[in-house]
Coordinates of N, CA, C and O in Angstrom, one line a residue:
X1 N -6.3 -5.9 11.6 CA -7.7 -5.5 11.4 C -7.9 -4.8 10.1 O -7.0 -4.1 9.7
X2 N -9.1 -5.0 9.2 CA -9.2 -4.5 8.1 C -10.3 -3.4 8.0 O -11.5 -3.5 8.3
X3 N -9.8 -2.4 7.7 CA -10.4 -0.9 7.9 C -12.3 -1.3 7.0 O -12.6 -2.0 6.0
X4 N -12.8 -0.7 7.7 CA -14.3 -0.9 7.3 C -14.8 0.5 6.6 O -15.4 1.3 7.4
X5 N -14.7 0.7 5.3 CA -14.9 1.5 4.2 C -16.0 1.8 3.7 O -16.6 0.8 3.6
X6 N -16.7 2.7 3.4 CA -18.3 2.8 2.5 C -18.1 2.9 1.5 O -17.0 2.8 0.9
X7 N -19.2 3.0 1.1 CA -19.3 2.1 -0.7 C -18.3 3.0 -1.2 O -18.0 4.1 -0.9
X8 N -17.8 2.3 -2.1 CA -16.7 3.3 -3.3 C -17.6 4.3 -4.2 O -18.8 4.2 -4.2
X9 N -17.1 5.1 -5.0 CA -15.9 5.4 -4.8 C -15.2 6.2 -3.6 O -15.9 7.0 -3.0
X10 N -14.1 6.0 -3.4 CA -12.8 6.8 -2.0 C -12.1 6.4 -3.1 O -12.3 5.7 -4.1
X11 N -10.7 7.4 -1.9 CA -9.6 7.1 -2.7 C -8.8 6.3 -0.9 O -8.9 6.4 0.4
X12 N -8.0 5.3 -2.0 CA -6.2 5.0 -1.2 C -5.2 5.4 -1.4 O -4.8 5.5 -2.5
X13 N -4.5 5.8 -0.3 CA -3.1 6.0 -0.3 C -2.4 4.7 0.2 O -2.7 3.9 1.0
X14 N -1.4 4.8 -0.6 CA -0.7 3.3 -0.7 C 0.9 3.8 0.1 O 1.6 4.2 -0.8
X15 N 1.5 3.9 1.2 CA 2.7 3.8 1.6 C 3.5 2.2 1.6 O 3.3 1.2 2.3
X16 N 4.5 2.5 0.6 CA 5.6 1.2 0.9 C 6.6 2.1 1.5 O 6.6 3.3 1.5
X17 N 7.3 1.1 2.2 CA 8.9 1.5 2.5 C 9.6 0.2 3.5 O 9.2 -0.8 4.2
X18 N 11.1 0.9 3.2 CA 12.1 0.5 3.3 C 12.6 1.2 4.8 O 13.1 2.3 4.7
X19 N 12.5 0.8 5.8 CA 13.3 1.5 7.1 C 14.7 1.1 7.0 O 15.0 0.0 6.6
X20 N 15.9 2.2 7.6 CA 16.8 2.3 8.1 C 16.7 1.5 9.6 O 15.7 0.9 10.2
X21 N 17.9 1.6 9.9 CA 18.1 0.8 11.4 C 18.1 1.9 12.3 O 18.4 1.7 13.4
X22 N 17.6 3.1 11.8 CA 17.2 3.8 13.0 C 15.6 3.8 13.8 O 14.5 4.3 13.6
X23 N 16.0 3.1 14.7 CA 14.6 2.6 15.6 C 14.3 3.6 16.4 O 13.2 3.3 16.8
X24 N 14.7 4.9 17.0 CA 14.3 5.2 18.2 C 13.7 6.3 17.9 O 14.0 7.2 17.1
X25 N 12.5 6.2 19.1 CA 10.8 6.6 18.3 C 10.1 6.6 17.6 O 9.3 7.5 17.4
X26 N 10.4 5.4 16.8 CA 9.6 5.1 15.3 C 8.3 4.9 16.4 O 7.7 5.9 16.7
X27 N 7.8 3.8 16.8 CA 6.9 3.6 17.0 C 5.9 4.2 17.3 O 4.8 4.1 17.0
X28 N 6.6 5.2 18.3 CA 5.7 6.2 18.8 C 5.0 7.4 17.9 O 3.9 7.8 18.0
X29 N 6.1 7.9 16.8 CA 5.6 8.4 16.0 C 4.4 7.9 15.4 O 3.4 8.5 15.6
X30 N 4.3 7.0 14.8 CA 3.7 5.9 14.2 C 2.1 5.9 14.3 O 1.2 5.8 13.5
X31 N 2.4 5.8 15.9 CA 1.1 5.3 16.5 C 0.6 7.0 16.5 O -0.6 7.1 16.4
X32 N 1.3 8.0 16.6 CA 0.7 9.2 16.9 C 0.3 9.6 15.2 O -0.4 10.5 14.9
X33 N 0.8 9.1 14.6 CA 0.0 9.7 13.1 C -0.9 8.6 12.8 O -1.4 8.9 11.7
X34 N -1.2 7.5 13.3 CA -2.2 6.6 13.0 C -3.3 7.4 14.0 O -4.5 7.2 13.9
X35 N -2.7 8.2 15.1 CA -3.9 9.2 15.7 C -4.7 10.1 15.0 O -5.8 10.2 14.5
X36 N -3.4 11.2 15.3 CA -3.8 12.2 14.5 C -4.7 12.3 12.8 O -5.7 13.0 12.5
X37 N -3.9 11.1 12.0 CA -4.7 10.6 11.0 C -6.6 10.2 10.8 O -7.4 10.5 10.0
X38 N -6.7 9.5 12.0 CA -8.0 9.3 11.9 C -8.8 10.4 12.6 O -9.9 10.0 12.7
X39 N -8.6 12.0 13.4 CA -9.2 12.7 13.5 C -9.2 13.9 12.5 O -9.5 15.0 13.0
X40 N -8.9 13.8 11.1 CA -8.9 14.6 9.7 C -10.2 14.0 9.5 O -10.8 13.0 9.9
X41 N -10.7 15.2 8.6 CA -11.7 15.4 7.7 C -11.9 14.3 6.7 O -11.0 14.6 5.9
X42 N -12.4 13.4 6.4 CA -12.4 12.4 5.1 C -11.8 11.3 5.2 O -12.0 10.3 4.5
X43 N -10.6 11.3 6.6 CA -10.4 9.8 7.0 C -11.3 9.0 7.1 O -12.3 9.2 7.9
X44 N -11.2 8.0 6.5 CA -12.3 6.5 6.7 C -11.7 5.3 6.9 O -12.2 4.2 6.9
X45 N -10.0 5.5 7.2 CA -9.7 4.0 7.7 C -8.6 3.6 7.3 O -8.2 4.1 6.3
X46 N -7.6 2.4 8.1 CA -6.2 2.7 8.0 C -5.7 1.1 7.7 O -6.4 0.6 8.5
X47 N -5.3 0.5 7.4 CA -4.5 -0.7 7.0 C -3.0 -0.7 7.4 O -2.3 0.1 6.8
X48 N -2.4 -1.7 8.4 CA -0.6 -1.6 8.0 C -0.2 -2.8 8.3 O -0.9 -3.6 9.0
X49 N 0.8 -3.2 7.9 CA 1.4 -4.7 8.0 C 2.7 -4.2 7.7 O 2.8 -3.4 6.7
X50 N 4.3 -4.8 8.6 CA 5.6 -4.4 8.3 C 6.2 -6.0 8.4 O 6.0 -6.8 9.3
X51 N 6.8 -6.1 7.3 CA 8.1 -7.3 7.5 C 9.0 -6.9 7.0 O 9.6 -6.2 7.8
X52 N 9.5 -7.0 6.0 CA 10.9 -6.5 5.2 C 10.5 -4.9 4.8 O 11.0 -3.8 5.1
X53 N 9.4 -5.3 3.7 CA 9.0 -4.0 3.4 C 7.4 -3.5 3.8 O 6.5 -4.1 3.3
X54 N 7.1 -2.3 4.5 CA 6.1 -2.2 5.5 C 4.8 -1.4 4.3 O 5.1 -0.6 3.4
X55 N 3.7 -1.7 4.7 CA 2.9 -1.1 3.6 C 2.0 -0.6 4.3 O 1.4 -1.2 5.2
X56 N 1.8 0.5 4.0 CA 0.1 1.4 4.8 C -1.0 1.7 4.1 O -0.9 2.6 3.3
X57 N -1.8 1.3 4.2 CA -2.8 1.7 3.5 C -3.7 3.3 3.7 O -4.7 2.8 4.3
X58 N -3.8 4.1 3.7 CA -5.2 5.1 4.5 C -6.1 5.1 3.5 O -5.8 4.5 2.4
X59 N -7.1 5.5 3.5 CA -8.2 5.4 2.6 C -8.9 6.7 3.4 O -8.9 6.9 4.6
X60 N -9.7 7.8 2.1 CA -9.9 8.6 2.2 C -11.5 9.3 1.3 O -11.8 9.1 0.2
X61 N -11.8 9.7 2.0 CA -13.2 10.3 1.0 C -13.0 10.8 0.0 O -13.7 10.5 -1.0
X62 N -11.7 12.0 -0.2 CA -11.4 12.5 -1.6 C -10.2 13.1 -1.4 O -9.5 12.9 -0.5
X63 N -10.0 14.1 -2.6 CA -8.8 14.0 -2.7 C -8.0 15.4 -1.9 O -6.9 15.4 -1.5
X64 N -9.1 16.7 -1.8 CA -8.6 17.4 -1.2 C -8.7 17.3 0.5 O -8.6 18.3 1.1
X65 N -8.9 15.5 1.4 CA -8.8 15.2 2.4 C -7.5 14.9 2.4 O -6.8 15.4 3.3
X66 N -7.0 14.1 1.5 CA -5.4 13.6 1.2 C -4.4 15.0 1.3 O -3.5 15.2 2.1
X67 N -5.0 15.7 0.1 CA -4.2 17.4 0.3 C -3.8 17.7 1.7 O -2.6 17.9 1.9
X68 N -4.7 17.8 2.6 CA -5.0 18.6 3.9 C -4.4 17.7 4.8 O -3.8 18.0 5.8
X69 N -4.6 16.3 4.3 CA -3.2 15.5 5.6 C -1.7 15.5 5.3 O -0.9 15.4 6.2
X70 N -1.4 15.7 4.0 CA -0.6 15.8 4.0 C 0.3 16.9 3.7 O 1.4 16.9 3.2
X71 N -0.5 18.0 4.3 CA -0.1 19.2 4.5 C 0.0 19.5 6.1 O 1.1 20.0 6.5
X72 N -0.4 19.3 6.6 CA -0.9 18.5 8.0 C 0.7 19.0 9.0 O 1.8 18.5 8.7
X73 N 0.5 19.9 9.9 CA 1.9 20.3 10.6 C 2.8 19.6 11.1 O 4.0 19.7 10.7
X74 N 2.2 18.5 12.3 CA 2.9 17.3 12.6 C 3.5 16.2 11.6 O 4.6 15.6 11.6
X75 N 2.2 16.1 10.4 CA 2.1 15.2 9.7 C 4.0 15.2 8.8 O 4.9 14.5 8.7
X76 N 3.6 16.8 8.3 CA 4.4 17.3 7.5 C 6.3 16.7 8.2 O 7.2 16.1 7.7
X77 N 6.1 17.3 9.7 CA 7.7 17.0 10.2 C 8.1 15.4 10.3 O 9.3 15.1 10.3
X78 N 6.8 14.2 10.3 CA 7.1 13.3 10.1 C 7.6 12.9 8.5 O 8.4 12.0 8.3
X79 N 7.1 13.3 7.9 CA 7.2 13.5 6.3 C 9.1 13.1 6.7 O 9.7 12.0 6.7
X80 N 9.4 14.5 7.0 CA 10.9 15.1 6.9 C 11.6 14.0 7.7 O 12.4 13.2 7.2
X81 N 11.3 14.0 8.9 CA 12.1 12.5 9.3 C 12.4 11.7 8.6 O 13.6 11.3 8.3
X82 N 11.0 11.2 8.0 CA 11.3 9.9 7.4 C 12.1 9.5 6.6 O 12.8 8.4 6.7
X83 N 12.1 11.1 5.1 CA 12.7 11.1 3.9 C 14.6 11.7 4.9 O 15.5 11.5 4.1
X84 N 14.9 12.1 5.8 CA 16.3 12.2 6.5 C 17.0 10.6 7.1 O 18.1 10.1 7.0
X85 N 15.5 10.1 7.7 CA 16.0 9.4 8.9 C 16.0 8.0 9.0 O 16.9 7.3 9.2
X86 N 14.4 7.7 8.7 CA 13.6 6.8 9.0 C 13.7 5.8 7.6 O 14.2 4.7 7.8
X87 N 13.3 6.1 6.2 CA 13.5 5.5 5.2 C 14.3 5.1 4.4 O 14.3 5.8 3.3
X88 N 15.5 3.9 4.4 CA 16.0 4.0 2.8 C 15.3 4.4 2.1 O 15.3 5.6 1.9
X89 N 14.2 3.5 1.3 CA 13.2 3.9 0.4 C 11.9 4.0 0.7 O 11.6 3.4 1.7
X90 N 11.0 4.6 0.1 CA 9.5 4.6 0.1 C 9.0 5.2 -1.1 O 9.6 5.9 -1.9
X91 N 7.9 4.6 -1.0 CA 7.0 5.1 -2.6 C 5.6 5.6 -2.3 O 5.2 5.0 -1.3
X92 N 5.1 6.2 -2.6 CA 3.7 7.3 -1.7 C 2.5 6.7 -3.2 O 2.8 6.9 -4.4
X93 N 1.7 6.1 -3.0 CA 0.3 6.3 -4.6 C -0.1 6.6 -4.2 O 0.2 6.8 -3.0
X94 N -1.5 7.1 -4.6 CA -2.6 7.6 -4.6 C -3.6 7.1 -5.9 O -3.2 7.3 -7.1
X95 N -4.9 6.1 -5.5 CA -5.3 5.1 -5.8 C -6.9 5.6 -5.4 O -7.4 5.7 -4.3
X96 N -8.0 5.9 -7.1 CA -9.0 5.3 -6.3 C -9.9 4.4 -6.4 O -10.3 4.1 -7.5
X97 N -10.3 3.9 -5.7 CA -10.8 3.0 -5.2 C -12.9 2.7 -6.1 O -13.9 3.1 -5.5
X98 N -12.8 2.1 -7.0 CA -13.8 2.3 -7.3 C -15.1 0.7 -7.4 O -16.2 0.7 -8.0
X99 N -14.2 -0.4 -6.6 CA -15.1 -1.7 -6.6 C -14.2 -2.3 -5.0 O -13.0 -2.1 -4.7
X100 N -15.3 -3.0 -4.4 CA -14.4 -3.4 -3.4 C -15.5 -5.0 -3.4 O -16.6 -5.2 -3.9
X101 N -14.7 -5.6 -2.8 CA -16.1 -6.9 -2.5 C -14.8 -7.9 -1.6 O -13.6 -7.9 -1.7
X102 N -15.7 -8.6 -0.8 CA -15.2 -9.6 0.0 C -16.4 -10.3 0.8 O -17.6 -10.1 0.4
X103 N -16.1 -11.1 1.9 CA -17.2 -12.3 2.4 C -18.0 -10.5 3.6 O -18.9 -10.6 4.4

């Protein structure tokens, strides 16, 4: 499903990564920060697709909503997982968004 956005400008955050073969409780985490995420301040909507390499989109009103999630208590210990546990690699942008168009 493709996250339904208001007019630009917002900003994106762009998550790529690389998972380890460590599987147990990814998902759940996952799904609990795709929660927790959309009840922040300036959340407007979330994008993700995983094959080899998994990409997330969030999309955000500005930039000190981005600050505040990712300062974010829960948010923060998944952070630490990921960069221990969960990721060979990943790459974090921050993107804004200033034309969108489609059908």
């Amino acid at each position: 499903m493709l996250a339904e956005t208001p007019e630009p400008p917002y900003y994106a955050v762009i998550f790529s990564s690389r998972r380890t073969d460590v599987v147990a409780g990814y998902d759940e985490t996952a799904e609990r920060m795709m929660r927790l995420a959309s009840q922040q301040p300036g959340f407007l909507g979330v994008e993700s697709a995983r094959e080899a390499v998994g990409i997330t989109v969030s999309y955000w009103a500005d930039l000190d909503s981005i600050r505040r999630w990712k300062a974010q208590a829960e948010h923060r210990e998944a952070q630490r997982m990921g960069r221990e546990v969960r990721y060979s690699h990943y790459r974090v942008r921050v993107a804004r968004v200033e034309r969108e168009y489609g059908p």
